[in-house]
Coordinates of C-alpha atoms in Angstrom, one line a residue:
Chain A
X9 CA -187.5 57.7 -16.0
X10 CA -186.1 58.8 -19.3
X11 CA -187.8 58.5 -22.6
X12 CA -185.5 55.6 -23.6
X13 CA -186.7 53.4 -20.8
X14 CA -190.4 54.3 -21.3
X15 CA -192.3 51.6 -23.2
X16 CA -192.7 52.8 -26.8
X17 CA -196.1 51.2 -27.1
X18 CA -198.7 51.0 -24.4
X19 CA -202.0 49.2 -25.0
X20 CA -204.5 49.6 -22.2
X21 CA -207.7 47.5 -22.1
X22 CA -208.4 47.8 -25.8
X23 CA -211.8 46.6 -26.9
X24 CA -213.5 46.4 -30.3
X25 CA -216.8 44.8 -31.4
X26 CA -218.0 44.3 -35.0
X27 CA -221.8 43.9 -34.7
X28 CA -222.0 40.5 -32.9
X29 CA -218.4 39.5 -33.0
X30 CA -216.0 40.7 -30.3
X31 CA -212.7 41.0 -32.1
X32 CA -210.6 42.5 -29.3
X33 CA -211.8 41.9 -25.7
X34 CA -209.6 43.8 -23.2
X35 CA -206.1 43.6 -24.6
X36 CA -203.2 45.2 -22.6
X37 CA -199.5 45.0 -23.1
X38 CA -196.3 47.2 -23.4
X39 CA -193.6 47.1 -25.9
X40 CA -190.1 48.2 -24.9
X41 CA -188.0 50.4 -27.2
X42 CA -185.8 48.5 -29.6
X43 CA -187.4 45.1 -29.2
X44 CA -189.1 42.8 -31.7
X45 CA -192.5 42.1 -30.3
X46 CA -194.5 39.1 -31.8
X47 CA -198.2 38.6 -31.8
X48 CA -199.2 34.9 -32.4
X49 CA -202.6 33.4 -32.7
X50 CA -204.9 31.6 -34.9
X51 CA -206.8 33.4 -37.7
X52 CA -209.6 35.6 -36.3
X53 CA -208.0 35.8 -32.9
X54 CA -207.9 39.6 -33.0
X55 CA -204.2 40.2 -33.9
X56 CA -204.8 42.3 -37.0
X57 CA -207.6 44.4 -35.4
X58 CA -205.3 45.1 -32.4
X59 CA -202.5 46.2 -34.7
X60 CA -204.8 48.3 -36.8
X61 CA -206.0 50.1 -33.6
X62 CA -202.4 50.9 -32.7
X63 CA -201.8 52.2 -36.3
X64 CA -204.7 54.6 -36.0
X65 CA -206.5 52.9 -38.9
X66 CA -209.4 51.7 -36.7
X67 CA -211.0 53.2 -33.7
X68 CA -211.2 51.1 -30.5
X69 CA -214.6 51.1 -28.8
X70 CA -212.7 51.7 -25.5
X71 CA -209.3 51.6 -24.0
X72 CA -206.1 53.5 -24.9
X73 CA -203.3 52.9 -27.5
X74 CA -200.3 55.1 -26.8
X75 CA -197.3 55.1 -29.3
X76 CA -194.2 57.0 -28.2
X77 CA -196.2 59.0 -25.7
X78 CA -199.0 60.0 -28.2
X79 CA -202.4 58.6 -27.6
X80 CA -203.7 57.3 -31.0
X81 CA -207.2 58.6 -30.2
X82 CA -206.0 62.1 -29.7
X83 CA -203.8 62.5 -32.7
X84 CA -203.9 59.7 -35.2
X85 CA -202.0 61.7 -37.8
X86 CA -199.1 62.3 -35.4
X87 CA -198.9 58.6 -34.8
X88 CA -199.1 57.7 -38.5
X89 CA -196.2 60.1 -39.1
X90 CA -193.8 58.2 -36.8
X91 CA -194.8 54.6 -37.6
X92 CA -194.1 52.4 -40.6
X93 CA -196.9 50.1 -41.8
X94 CA -196.9 46.9 -43.7
X95 CA -200.4 45.5 -44.1
X96 CA -201.4 41.9 -44.6
X97 CA -202.7 42.8 -48.0
X98 CA -200.4 45.0 -49.8
X99 CA -200.7 46.3 -53.4
X100 CA -199.1 49.2 -55.1
X101 CA -199.9 51.0 -58.3
X102 CA -199.3 48.8 -61.4
X103 CA -198.0 51.5 -63.7
X104 CA -195.4 53.1 -61.5
X105 CA -191.7 52.1 -61.2
X106 CA -190.5 51.0 -57.8
X107 CA -188.5 54.2 -57.3
X108 CA -191.6 56.2 -58.1
X109 CA -193.7 54.3 -55.7
X110 CA -191.2 54.9 -52.9
X111 CA -191.1 58.5 -53.8
X112 CA -194.8 58.9 -53.8
X113 CA -195.0 57.3 -50.3
X114 CA -192.2 59.5 -49.0
X115 CA -194.3 62.5 -50.1
X116 CA -197.3 61.1 -48.2
X117 CA -195.1 61.1 -45.1
X118 CA -193.8 64.5 -45.8
X119 CA -190.2 63.2 -45.9
X120 CA -187.5 63.5 -48.5
X121 CA -185.7 60.4 -49.4
X122 CA -183.4 59.0 -52.0
X123 CA -185.6 56.2 -53.4
X124 CA -182.6 54.2 -54.5
X125 CA -181.1 54.3 -51.1
X126 CA -184.4 53.2 -49.5
X127 CA -184.7 50.3 -52.1
X128 CA -181.1 49.3 -51.4
X129 CA -182.0 48.8 -47.7
X130 CA -184.3 45.9 -48.9
X131 CA -182.1 44.7 -51.7
X132 CA -184.3 46.1 -54.5
X133 CA -182.0 48.9 -55.7
X134 CA -181.2 46.9 -58.9
X135 CA -185.0 46.8 -59.7
X136 CA -185.7 50.5 -59.3
X137 CA -187.2 50.7 -62.8
X138 CA -189.3 47.6 -62.5
X139 CA -193.0 47.8 -62.1
X140 CA -194.8 46.3 -59.1
X141 CA -196.5 43.6 -61.2
X142 CA -193.2 42.3 -62.4
X143 CA -191.9 41.4 -58.8
X144 CA -191.8 38.1 -57.1
X145 CA -193.7 37.5 -53.9
X146 CA -190.6 38.0 -51.8
X147 CA -189.7 41.2 -53.7
X148 CA -193.3 42.5 -53.2
X149 CA -193.0 42.0 -49.4
X150 CA -189.6 43.7 -49.4
X151 CA -191.0 46.6 -51.4
X152 CA -193.8 47.1 -48.9
X153 CA -191.2 47.2 -46.1
X154 CA -189.2 49.7 -48.1
X155 CA -192.3 51.8 -48.4
X156 CA -192.8 51.4 -44.6
X157 CA -189.2 52.7 -44.0
X158 CA -189.5 56.0 -45.9
X159 CA -190.2 58.0 -42.7
X160 CA -187.5 56.3 -40.6
X161 CA -190.2 55.0 -38.3
X162 CA -189.9 54.7 -34.5
X163 CA -192.2 51.7 -34.6
X164 CA -192.5 49.3 -37.5
X165 CA -195.6 47.1 -37.9
X166 CA -195.3 44.0 -39.9
X167 CA -198.5 42.0 -40.4
X168 CA -197.6 38.5 -41.6
X169 CA -194.6 39.6 -43.5
X170 CA -193.5 36.1 -44.7
X171 CA -196.8 34.5 -45.5
X172 CA -196.5 32.8 -48.9
X173 CA -192.8 33.1 -49.2
X174 CA -190.3 30.3 -50.0
X175 CA -187.8 29.4 -47.3
X176 CA -185.0 31.3 -49.0
X177 CA -187.1 34.5 -49.2
X178 CA -188.3 34.1 -45.7
X179 CA -184.7 33.9 -44.4
X180 CA -183.7 36.9 -46.3
X181 CA -186.7 38.8 -44.8
X182 CA -185.6 37.7 -41.2
X183 CA -182.2 39.1 -42.0
X184 CA -183.9 42.4 -43.0
X185 CA -186.0 42.5 -39.8
X186 CA -182.8 42.1 -37.7
X187 CA -181.0 44.8 -39.7
X188 CA -183.9 47.2 -39.1
X189 CA -183.9 46.3 -35.4
X190 CA -180.2 47.1 -35.2
X191 CA -180.8 50.5 -36.6
X192 CA -182.9 51.3 -33.6
X193 CA -186.5 50.8 -34.6
X194 CA -189.0 48.9 -32.5
X195 CA -190.8 46.2 -34.5
X196 CA -194.2 44.6 -33.9
X197 CA -195.0 41.6 -36.1
X198 CA -197.7 39.0 -36.4
X199 CA -196.9 35.5 -37.9
X200 CA -198.2 32.0 -38.1
X201 CA -194.7 30.5 -38.3
X202 CA -193.5 29.5 -34.8
X203 CA -189.9 29.1 -36.0
X204 CA -190.1 32.7 -37.2
X205 CA -191.3 33.9 -33.9
X206 CA -188.6 32.0 -32.1
X207 CA -186.0 33.2 -34.5
X208 CA -186.9 36.9 -34.4
X209 CA -189.0 37.9 -31.4
X210 CA -187.6 39.1 -28.1
X211 CA -191.1 38.7 -26.6
X212 CA -194.3 37.0 -27.8
X213 CA -198.0 37.6 -27.0
X214 CA -200.3 34.7 -27.8
X215 CA -203.7 36.0 -28.7
X216 CA -206.9 33.9 -28.6
X217 CA -210.5 35.0 -28.8
X218 CA -209.6 38.7 -28.5
X219 CA -207.5 38.2 -25.3
X220 CA -203.8 37.8 -24.6
X221 CA -203.4 34.3 -23.0
X222 CA -199.6 34.3 -22.6
X223 CA -196.9 36.9 -22.9
X224 CA -193.1 36.3 -22.4
X225 CA -189.9 35.6 -24.2
X226 CA -189.9 32.5 -26.5
X227 CA -187.5 30.7 -24.2
X228 CA -189.6 31.4 -21.0
X229 CA -192.7 30.2 -22.7
X230 CA -191.0 26.9 -23.8
X231 CA -189.6 26.5 -20.3
X232 CA -193.1 27.0 -18.8
X233 CA -194.5 24.4 -21.0
X234 CA -191.7 21.9 -20.2
X235 CA -192.1 22.6 -16.5
X236 CA -195.6 21.1 -16.7
X237 CA -194.1 17.8 -17.8
X238 CA -194.9 18.2 -21.4
X239 CA -193.0 15.9 -23.9
X240 CA -193.0 16.5 -27.5
X241 CA -194.4 13.6 -29.5
X242 CA -191.7 13.6 -32.1
X243 CA -188.1 12.5 -31.5
X244 CA -186.0 15.7 -31.5
X245 CA -183.3 15.5 -34.2
X246 CA -180.4 17.6 -34.9
X247 CA -181.8 19.1 -38.1
X248 CA -185.2 20.0 -39.5
X249 CA -186.9 19.5 -42.9
X250 CA -186.4 23.2 -43.4
X251 CA -182.6 22.6 -43.1
X252 CA -182.9 19.6 -45.6
X253 CA -184.7 21.9 -48.1
X254 CA -182.2 24.7 -47.8
X255 CA -179.3 22.3 -48.0
X256 CA -180.7 20.8 -51.1
X257 CA -181.8 24.0 -52.9
X258 CA -179.2 26.5 -51.5
X259 CA -179.8 29.7 -49.7
X260 CA -179.7 31.9 -52.8
X261 CA -182.7 33.9 -53.5
X262 CA -184.9 32.7 -56.5
X263 CA -186.4 36.2 -57.3
Chain B
X3 CA -200.6 71.9 -52.3
X4 CA -197.3 70.5 -53.3
X5 CA -198.3 67.0 -52.3
X6 CA -201.5 67.3 -54.3
X7 CA -199.5 68.3 -57.3
X8 CA -197.0 65.4 -56.8
X9 CA -200.0 63.0 -56.5
X10 CA -201.6 64.4 -59.6
X11 CA -198.4 64.0 -61.6
X12 CA -198.0 60.4 -60.2
X13 CA -201.6 59.7 -61.2
X14 CA -201.1 61.1 -64.6
X15 CA -198.1 58.8 -65.1
X16 CA -200.2 55.8 -64.1
X17 CA -203.0 56.9 -66.4
X18 CA -200.9 57.5 -69.5
X19 CA -198.9 54.3 -69.0
X20 CA -202.2 52.3 -69.0
X21 CA -202.6 51.6 -72.8
X22 CA -206.0 50.1 -72.4
X23 CA -207.4 53.2 -70.6
X24 CA -205.9 55.4 -73.3
X25 CA -207.5 53.3 -76.1
X26 CA -211.0 53.7 -74.6
X27 CA -210.6 57.3 -73.7
X28 CA -209.0 58.6 -76.9
X29 CA -209.0 56.2 -79.8
X30 CA -212.3 54.5 -79.4
X31 CA -214.4 57.7 -79.5
X32 CA -212.2 59.0 -82.3
X33 CA -212.9 55.8 -84.3
X34 CA -216.6 56.1 -83.9
X35 CA -216.6 59.7 -84.8
X36 CA -214.6 59.0 -88.0
X37 CA -216.7 56.1 -89.0
X38 CA -220.0 57.9 -88.6
X39 CA -218.4 61.1 -90.0
X40 CA -217.4 59.7 -93.3
X41 CA -220.9 58.5 -94.0
X42 CA -223.0 61.2 -95.6
X43 CA -226.3 60.7 -93.8
X44 CA -227.6 64.1 -95.1
X45 CA -227.7 62.7 -98.6
X46 CA -230.4 60.1 -98.1
X47 CA -232.9 61.8 -96.0
X48 CA -236.1 63.3 -97.2
X49 CA -235.9 67.2 -96.8
X50 CA -236.2 68.4 -93.2
X51 CA -239.0 70.8 -92.7
X52 CA -240.0 72.6 -89.5
X53 CA -243.6 73.7 -89.3
X54 CA -245.1 76.4 -87.2
X55 CA -248.8 75.7 -87.0
X56 CA -250.5 78.9 -85.8
X57 CA -254.0 77.6 -86.8
X58 CA -253.8 74.3 -85.0
X59 CA -257.2 73.2 -86.3
X60 CA -258.4 70.1 -88.2
X61 CA -257.6 71.6 -91.6
X62 CA -254.0 72.5 -90.6
X63 CA -253.4 69.0 -89.0
X64 CA -254.7 67.4 -92.2
X65 CA -252.4 69.6 -94.2
X66 CA -249.4 68.5 -92.1
X67 CA -250.3 64.9 -92.4
X68 CA -250.6 65.2 -96.1
X69 CA -247.1 66.9 -96.3
X70 CA -245.6 64.1 -94.3
X71 CA -247.0 61.5 -96.7
X72 CA -247.8 57.9 -95.9
X73 CA -245.7 55.5 -94.0
X74 CA -245.0 53.7 -97.2
X75 CA -244.0 56.9 -99.0
X76 CA -242.5 59.6 -96.8
X77 CA -242.6 63.0 -98.5
X78 CA -241.1 65.3 -96.0
X79 CA -239.4 64.8 -92.7
X80 CA -241.5 67.2 -90.5
X81 CA -241.2 68.5 -87.0
X82 CA -243.7 70.9 -85.6
X83 CA -242.2 73.7 -83.5
X84 CA -243.0 77.0 -82.0
X85 CA -242.1 79.8 -84.4
X86 CA -238.8 80.9 -82.7
X87 CA -237.7 77.3 -82.3
X88 CA -238.5 76.5 -86.0
X89 CA -236.4 79.5 -87.1
X90 CA -233.6 78.6 -84.8
X91 CA -233.6 75.1 -86.3
X92 CA -233.5 76.5 -89.8
X93 CA -230.6 78.8 -89.0
X94 CA -228.4 76.4 -87.1
X95 CA -229.6 72.8 -87.3
X96 CA -230.5 70.4 -90.1
X97 CA -233.8 71.9 -90.9
X98 CA -233.8 73.1 -94.5
X99 CA -237.1 75.0 -94.7
X100 CA -239.8 76.4 -92.3
X101 CA -243.5 76.4 -93.3
X102 CA -245.6 78.8 -91.3
X103 CA -249.4 78.0 -91.4
X104 CA -251.3 81.2 -90.6
X105 CA -253.9 81.3 -87.8
X106 CA -256.7 81.7 -90.3
X107 CA -255.9 78.7 -92.3
X108 CA -259.0 76.7 -93.0
X109 CA -261.4 79.5 -91.7
X110 CA -264.1 79.8 -94.2
X111 CA -264.1 83.0 -96.3
X112 CA -260.7 84.1 -95.1
X113 CA -257.5 84.5 -97.2
X114 CA -254.7 82.5 -95.6
X115 CA -251.2 83.0 -96.7
X116 CA -248.8 80.1 -96.1
X117 CA -245.2 81.4 -95.6
X118 CA -242.3 79.3 -96.6
X119 CA -238.7 80.2 -95.6
X120 CA -235.9 78.2 -97.2
X121 CA -232.3 77.9 -96.4
X122 CA -231.0 79.2 -99.7
X123 CA -228.0 76.8 -99.6
X124 CA -230.4 73.9 -100.3
X125 CA -231.8 74.6 -103.7
X126 CA -232.4 71.0 -104.6
X127 CA -234.5 70.5 -101.4
X128 CA -236.2 73.8 -102.1
X129 CA -237.5 72.4 -105.4
X130 CA -238.7 69.2 -103.7
X131 CA -240.4 71.0 -100.9
X132 CA -242.0 73.6 -103.2
X133 CA -243.4 70.9 -105.5
X134 CA -244.8 68.8 -102.7
X135 CA -246.4 71.8 -101.0
X136 CA -248.1 72.8 -104.2
X137 CA -249.4 69.4 -105.0
X138 CA -250.6 68.8 -101.5
X139 CA -252.5 72.2 -101.2
X140 CA -253.9 71.5 -104.6
X141 CA -255.3 68.1 -103.5
X142 CA -256.8 69.6 -100.2
X143 CA -258.5 72.2 -102.4
X144 CA -259.9 69.7 -104.8
X145 CA -261.2 67.5 -102.0
X146 CA -262.8 70.4 -100.3
X147 CA -264.4 71.5 -103.5
X148 CA -266.3 68.3 -103.8
X149 CA -268.1 68.9 -100.5
X150 CA -271.0 71.3 -100.8
X151 CA -271.0 74.2 -98.3
X152 CA -267.3 73.5 -97.4
X153 CA -265.0 76.4 -97.4
X154 CA -263.4 77.4 -100.7
X155 CA -259.8 77.1 -100.5
X156 CA -259.5 78.0 -104.2
X157 CA -259.9 81.7 -103.6
X158 CA -258.4 82.0 -100.1
X159 CA -255.0 80.4 -100.2
X160 CA -251.6 81.9 -101.2
X161 CA -248.1 80.7 -100.8
X162 CA -245.2 83.1 -100.3
X163 CA -241.6 82.2 -100.4
X164 CA -238.5 83.8 -98.8
X165 CA -234.9 82.8 -98.2
X166 CA -232.3 83.0 -95.5
X167 CA -228.7 81.8 -95.3
X168 CA -228.5 79.1 -92.7
X169 CA -225.6 78.4 -90.5
X170 CA -226.2 74.7 -90.0
X171 CA -223.3 72.5 -90.8
X172 CA -224.8 69.1 -91.3
X173 CA -224.5 65.8 -89.7
X174 CA -220.8 65.8 -89.2
X175 CA -220.7 69.1 -87.3
X176 CA -223.7 67.7 -85.4
X177 CA -222.0 64.5 -84.6
X178 CA -218.7 65.7 -83.2
X179 CA -219.8 67.4 -80.1
X180 CA -222.2 64.6 -79.2
X181 CA -219.3 62.1 -79.5
X182 CA -217.2 64.3 -77.3
X183 CA -219.9 64.5 -74.7
X184 CA -220.2 60.6 -74.8
X185 CA -216.4 60.3 -74.4
X186 CA -216.6 62.5 -71.4
X187 CA -219.3 60.3 -69.9
X188 CA -217.2 57.1 -70.6
X189 CA -214.0 58.5 -69.1
X190 CA -215.7 60.0 -66.0
X191 CA -217.8 56.9 -65.3
X192 CA -215.7 54.0 -66.3
X193 CA -212.1 55.0 -65.5
X194 CA -213.2 56.4 -62.1
X195 CA -215.2 53.2 -61.3
X196 CA -212.5 50.8 -62.4
X197 CA -209.5 52.5 -60.8
X198 CA -211.2 53.0 -57.6
X199 CA -212.8 49.6 -57.2
X200 CA -209.5 47.9 -58.2
X201 CA -207.5 50.1 -55.8
X202 CA -210.0 49.3 -53.0
X203 CA -210.2 45.5 -53.6
X204 CA -206.4 45.3 -53.8
X205 CA -205.9 47.2 -50.5
X206 CA -204.2 50.2 -52.1
X207 CA -206.6 52.7 -50.5
X208 CA -206.2 51.0 -47.1
X209 CA -202.4 51.4 -47.3
X210 CA -202.9 55.0 -48.2
X211 CA -205.1 55.5 -45.2
X212 CA -202.3 54.3 -43.0
X213 CA -200.2 57.3 -44.1
X214 CA -200.5 60.7 -42.5
X215 CA -201.4 62.6 -45.7
X216 CA -203.3 59.7 -47.0
X217 CA -206.1 58.8 -49.2
X218 CA -208.1 62.0 -49.7
X219 CA -205.2 63.8 -51.3
X220 CA -204.5 60.8 -53.4
X221 CA -208.3 60.7 -54.4
X222 CA -208.0 64.4 -55.3
X223 CA -205.0 63.6 -57.5
X224 CA -206.8 60.8 -59.2
X225 CA -209.9 63.0 -59.9
X226 CA -207.8 65.8 -61.2
X227 CA -206.2 63.4 -63.6
X228 CA -209.6 62.4 -65.0
X229 CA -210.6 66.0 -65.4
X230 CA -207.4 66.7 -67.4
X231 CA -208.1 63.6 -69.6
X232 CA -211.7 64.8 -70.2
X233 CA -210.4 68.2 -71.5
X234 CA -207.7 66.6 -73.6
X235 CA -210.1 64.1 -75.3
X236 CA -212.5 66.9 -76.0
X237 CA -209.8 68.9 -77.8
X238 CA -208.6 65.8 -79.7
X239 CA -212.0 64.9 -80.9
X240 CA -213.0 68.5 -81.9
X241 CA -209.6 69.2 -83.6
X242 CA -209.5 65.9 -85.5
X243 CA -213.1 66.5 -86.5
X244 CA -212.0 69.9 -87.8
X245 CA -209.0 68.6 -89.7
X246 CA -210.3 65.2 -91.0
X247 CA -214.0 65.9 -91.4
X248 CA -213.5 69.6 -92.4
X249 CA -215.9 71.0 -89.7
X250 CA -215.3 74.5 -88.5
X251 CA -215.3 75.0 -84.7
X252 CA -217.7 77.6 -83.1
X253 CA -217.5 81.0 -84.7
X254 CA -213.7 81.1 -84.5
X255 CA -213.6 83.0 -81.2
X256 CA -210.9 82.2 -78.7
X257 CA -213.9 82.1 -76.3
X258 CA -215.2 79.0 -78.0
X259 CA -212.3 77.0 -76.7
X260 CA -212.6 78.5 -73.2
X261 CA -216.3 77.7 -73.2
X262 CA -215.6 74.2 -74.5
X263 CA -213.1 73.6 -71.8
X264 CA -215.4 74.9 -69.0
X265 CA -218.3 72.7 -70.2
X266 CA -216.1 69.7 -70.6
X267 CA -215.0 70.2 -67.0
X268 CA -218.6 70.5 -65.8
X269 CA -219.5 67.3 -67.7
X270 CA -216.4 65.7 -66.2
X271 CA -217.4 66.7 -62.7
X272 CA -220.8 65.2 -63.3
X273 CA -219.7 61.8 -64.5
X274 CA -216.8 61.6 -62.1
X275 CA -219.2 62.1 -59.3
X276 CA -221.4 59.3 -60.8
X277 CA -218.3 57.2 -61.0
X278 CA -217.6 57.7 -57.3
X279 CA -221.1 56.8 -56.4
X280 CA -221.0 53.6 -58.5
X281 CA -217.5 52.7 -57.2
X282 CA -218.8 53.0 -53.6
X283 CA -221.8 50.9 -54.3
X284 CA -219.9 48.1 -56.2
X285 CA -218.2 45.4 -54.2
X286 CA -215.8 44.5 -56.9
X287 CA -214.9 44.9 -60.6
X288 CA -217.4 42.3 -61.7
X289 CA -220.5 44.1 -60.2
X290 CA -219.1 47.5 -61.1
X291 CA -219.1 46.8 -64.9
X292 CA -222.7 46.1 -65.4
X293 CA -223.8 49.0 -63.3
X294 CA -221.7 51.5 -65.1
X295 CA -223.0 50.0 -68.4
X296 CA -226.6 50.3 -67.3
X297 CA -226.1 53.9 -66.6
X298 CA -224.2 54.8 -69.7
X299 CA -225.7 52.6 -72.4
X300 CA -229.2 54.0 -72.5
X301 CA -227.8 57.6 -72.5
X302 CA -225.5 56.8 -75.3
X303 CA -228.5 56.2 -77.5
X304 CA -231.3 58.4 -75.9
X305 CA -229.3 61.6 -75.5
X306 CA -228.9 62.7 -79.1
X307 CA -225.3 61.4 -79.6
X308 CA -225.8 59.5 -82.8
X309 CA -229.2 60.8 -83.9
X310 CA -231.2 63.7 -82.9
X311 CA -234.0 63.5 -80.2
X312 CA -236.4 64.7 -82.8
X313 CA -236.5 61.3 -84.4
X314 CA -237.6 59.7 -81.2
X315 CA -241.3 59.3 -80.2
X316 CA -242.6 62.1 -78.0
X317 CA -243.1 60.0 -75.0
X318 CA -239.4 59.1 -75.0
X319 CA -238.1 62.6 -75.6
X320 CA -240.3 63.7 -72.7
X321 CA -237.9 61.8 -70.5
X322 CA -234.6 61.7 -72.5
X323 CA -234.5 65.5 -72.7
X324 CA -233.7 65.5 -69.0
X325 CA -230.8 63.0 -69.1
X326 CA -227.5 64.3 -68.0
X327 CA -225.8 63.4 -71.3
X328 CA -228.6 65.2 -73.2
X329 CA -227.7 68.5 -71.5
X330 CA -224.0 68.0 -72.0
X331 CA -224.3 67.0 -75.7
X332 CA -226.8 69.9 -76.4
X333 CA -224.4 72.3 -74.7
X334 CA -221.3 71.1 -76.5
X335 CA -223.3 71.4 -79.8
X336 CA -224.5 74.9 -79.1
X337 CA -220.8 75.9 -78.5
X338 CA -219.1 74.1 -81.4
X339 CA -221.9 74.3 -84.0
X340 CA -223.6 77.7 -83.3
X341 CA -220.7 79.4 -81.6
X342 CA -222.9 80.2 -78.7
X343 CA -221.2 81.5 -75.5
X344 CA -221.5 79.3 -72.6
X345 CA -223.4 82.0 -70.7
X346 CA -226.4 81.7 -73.0
X347 CA -226.9 78.0 -72.3
X348 CA -229.4 78.4 -69.4
X349 CA -231.2 75.1 -69.8
X350 CA -228.0 73.0 -70.2
X351 CA -226.2 74.7 -67.3
X352 CA -229.2 74.3 -65.0
X353 CA -229.7 70.8 -66.0
X354 CA -226.0 69.9 -65.5
X355 CA -226.0 71.8 -62.2
X356 CA -228.9 69.8 -60.8
X357 CA -227.3 66.5 -62.0
X358 CA -223.9 67.5 -60.5
X359 CA -225.4 68.4 -57.1
X360 CA -227.4 65.2 -57.1
X361 CA -224.5 63.0 -58.1
X362 CA -222.2 64.4 -55.5
X363 CA -224.8 63.9 -52.8
X364 CA -225.1 60.3 -53.7
X365 CA -221.4 59.9 -54.2
X366 CA -220.6 61.1 -50.7
X367 CA -223.2 58.8 -49.2
X368 CA -222.0 55.8 -51.2
X369 CA -218.2 56.2 -51.2
X370 CA -216.2 53.8 -49.1
X371 CA -212.5 53.4 -48.6
X372 CA -212.6 49.8 -47.9

């Protein structure tokens, strides 16, 4: 087997307990190189904890997390060097300009970048002299992705990247995720929006009570449901309310 | 090292673009200093006299009480010191005369000579002190003369006068180093607490932890910034004090500035460590503010920043002399007012050292990234 066909992420029986609560209860999965892998599940299901273990930000009680052949336990710094991270709650320094923020994070990853070029990848190059507090919600999310790209990551982790964004900004972010995927990175994302998962993800893991209860492509998961004789309550129409909204308000960004 | 420098520069940018922080670090202490500095508190005080009481008997205590006057009518503002301390006060502080009561004062049949040493620069005060001393000893003598068998002060008391030229520079000179010490405390404590608590509650520190170099370098850069600010504000206060209030700094040695820098950094380290401890303890900015205030407010008033410890009751100074800010303010004062080299400040350095070690131990126990 060559490196390219090896899974880029291997999670083996990960477990994590916080005092009385079991957050992660034996999670195993593999992510292939170049795919967008989605983790879905209600709040508190264990998605974020699982991702934080993979990112080297939290130690698992047991089990192994291997990124690009490196066991996180053995060398968390080496793992952090090759991954890009966007956390659920992102904040950057109020008194620095965007270009300065990108530059600062590039230094923290020991990489040299052109901050304007990095900002242009997320469409923020025209705001390079703005301060973080002056950005809209969508721009803030895009900045946090720009910061996650400073080291040309092998794997990019996005934790609820579109939560709180309007439909226009969400669609722009989807575009961005696809572009990053095309450039060769593997992406792991969590979301509460099913149409987002369906739109972006090659495969999906559904997490509940710290365990993976389903894992497959979106189409396969839908087919499996339909095979049980399931009928949606609502009449299926040719368009959604999302389409109505975008048709009325246009697809242009409102930043 | 290069990353540390980059982070320090970034952190300096953040700091100096924060107008509010700049106001509290630089302009607020400056304002207080100038307001207090233009008021001439020296003018309204009764003369400051240091007494060395070698006799320490009932007669000498009665004499001191009489010199002090009643509560309604203060005659002299008196502090009782050991001899060397009294002379030090006369030479460098606001004491204008030292009265030395001999060991045989009030001993029947012996000739007692009271020595008075004046700071020759205060002739007006000299006249007041001399008159009061003459009148009071006269009264003591008359009272004693009415009691049969009591000792005869009449034939056994003499007063001798001598002069030195004191170096004390008055209230303004006394005030400036205290304000500088207070400013160091405020910067160390408040800016560390507020930036770290905010960065933590917003998740900035967590994001830094996700990077390979990460949070400890960032923290180092932040703390370096505070240390630089602490030194800068000390310079600003002392230099503005020199220019606007006309107070000379130290004895004009270059060493004075080096000593001042070193002491400011020590004070900075101390209060930064306290800030780290508080920021670890506090959950958010709302709980951090009162705690930082509870620590700093009493020190502001009990550590001899606005008025000397000598005006406080003894039971209070017994405690307040060990406050961290007291050591820092005393040290700053010794350097800027007396021109003392930092190496001579044993008490202050030991005091600061103990507090620094204590604060860092607590800080490492309390500090949290998230």
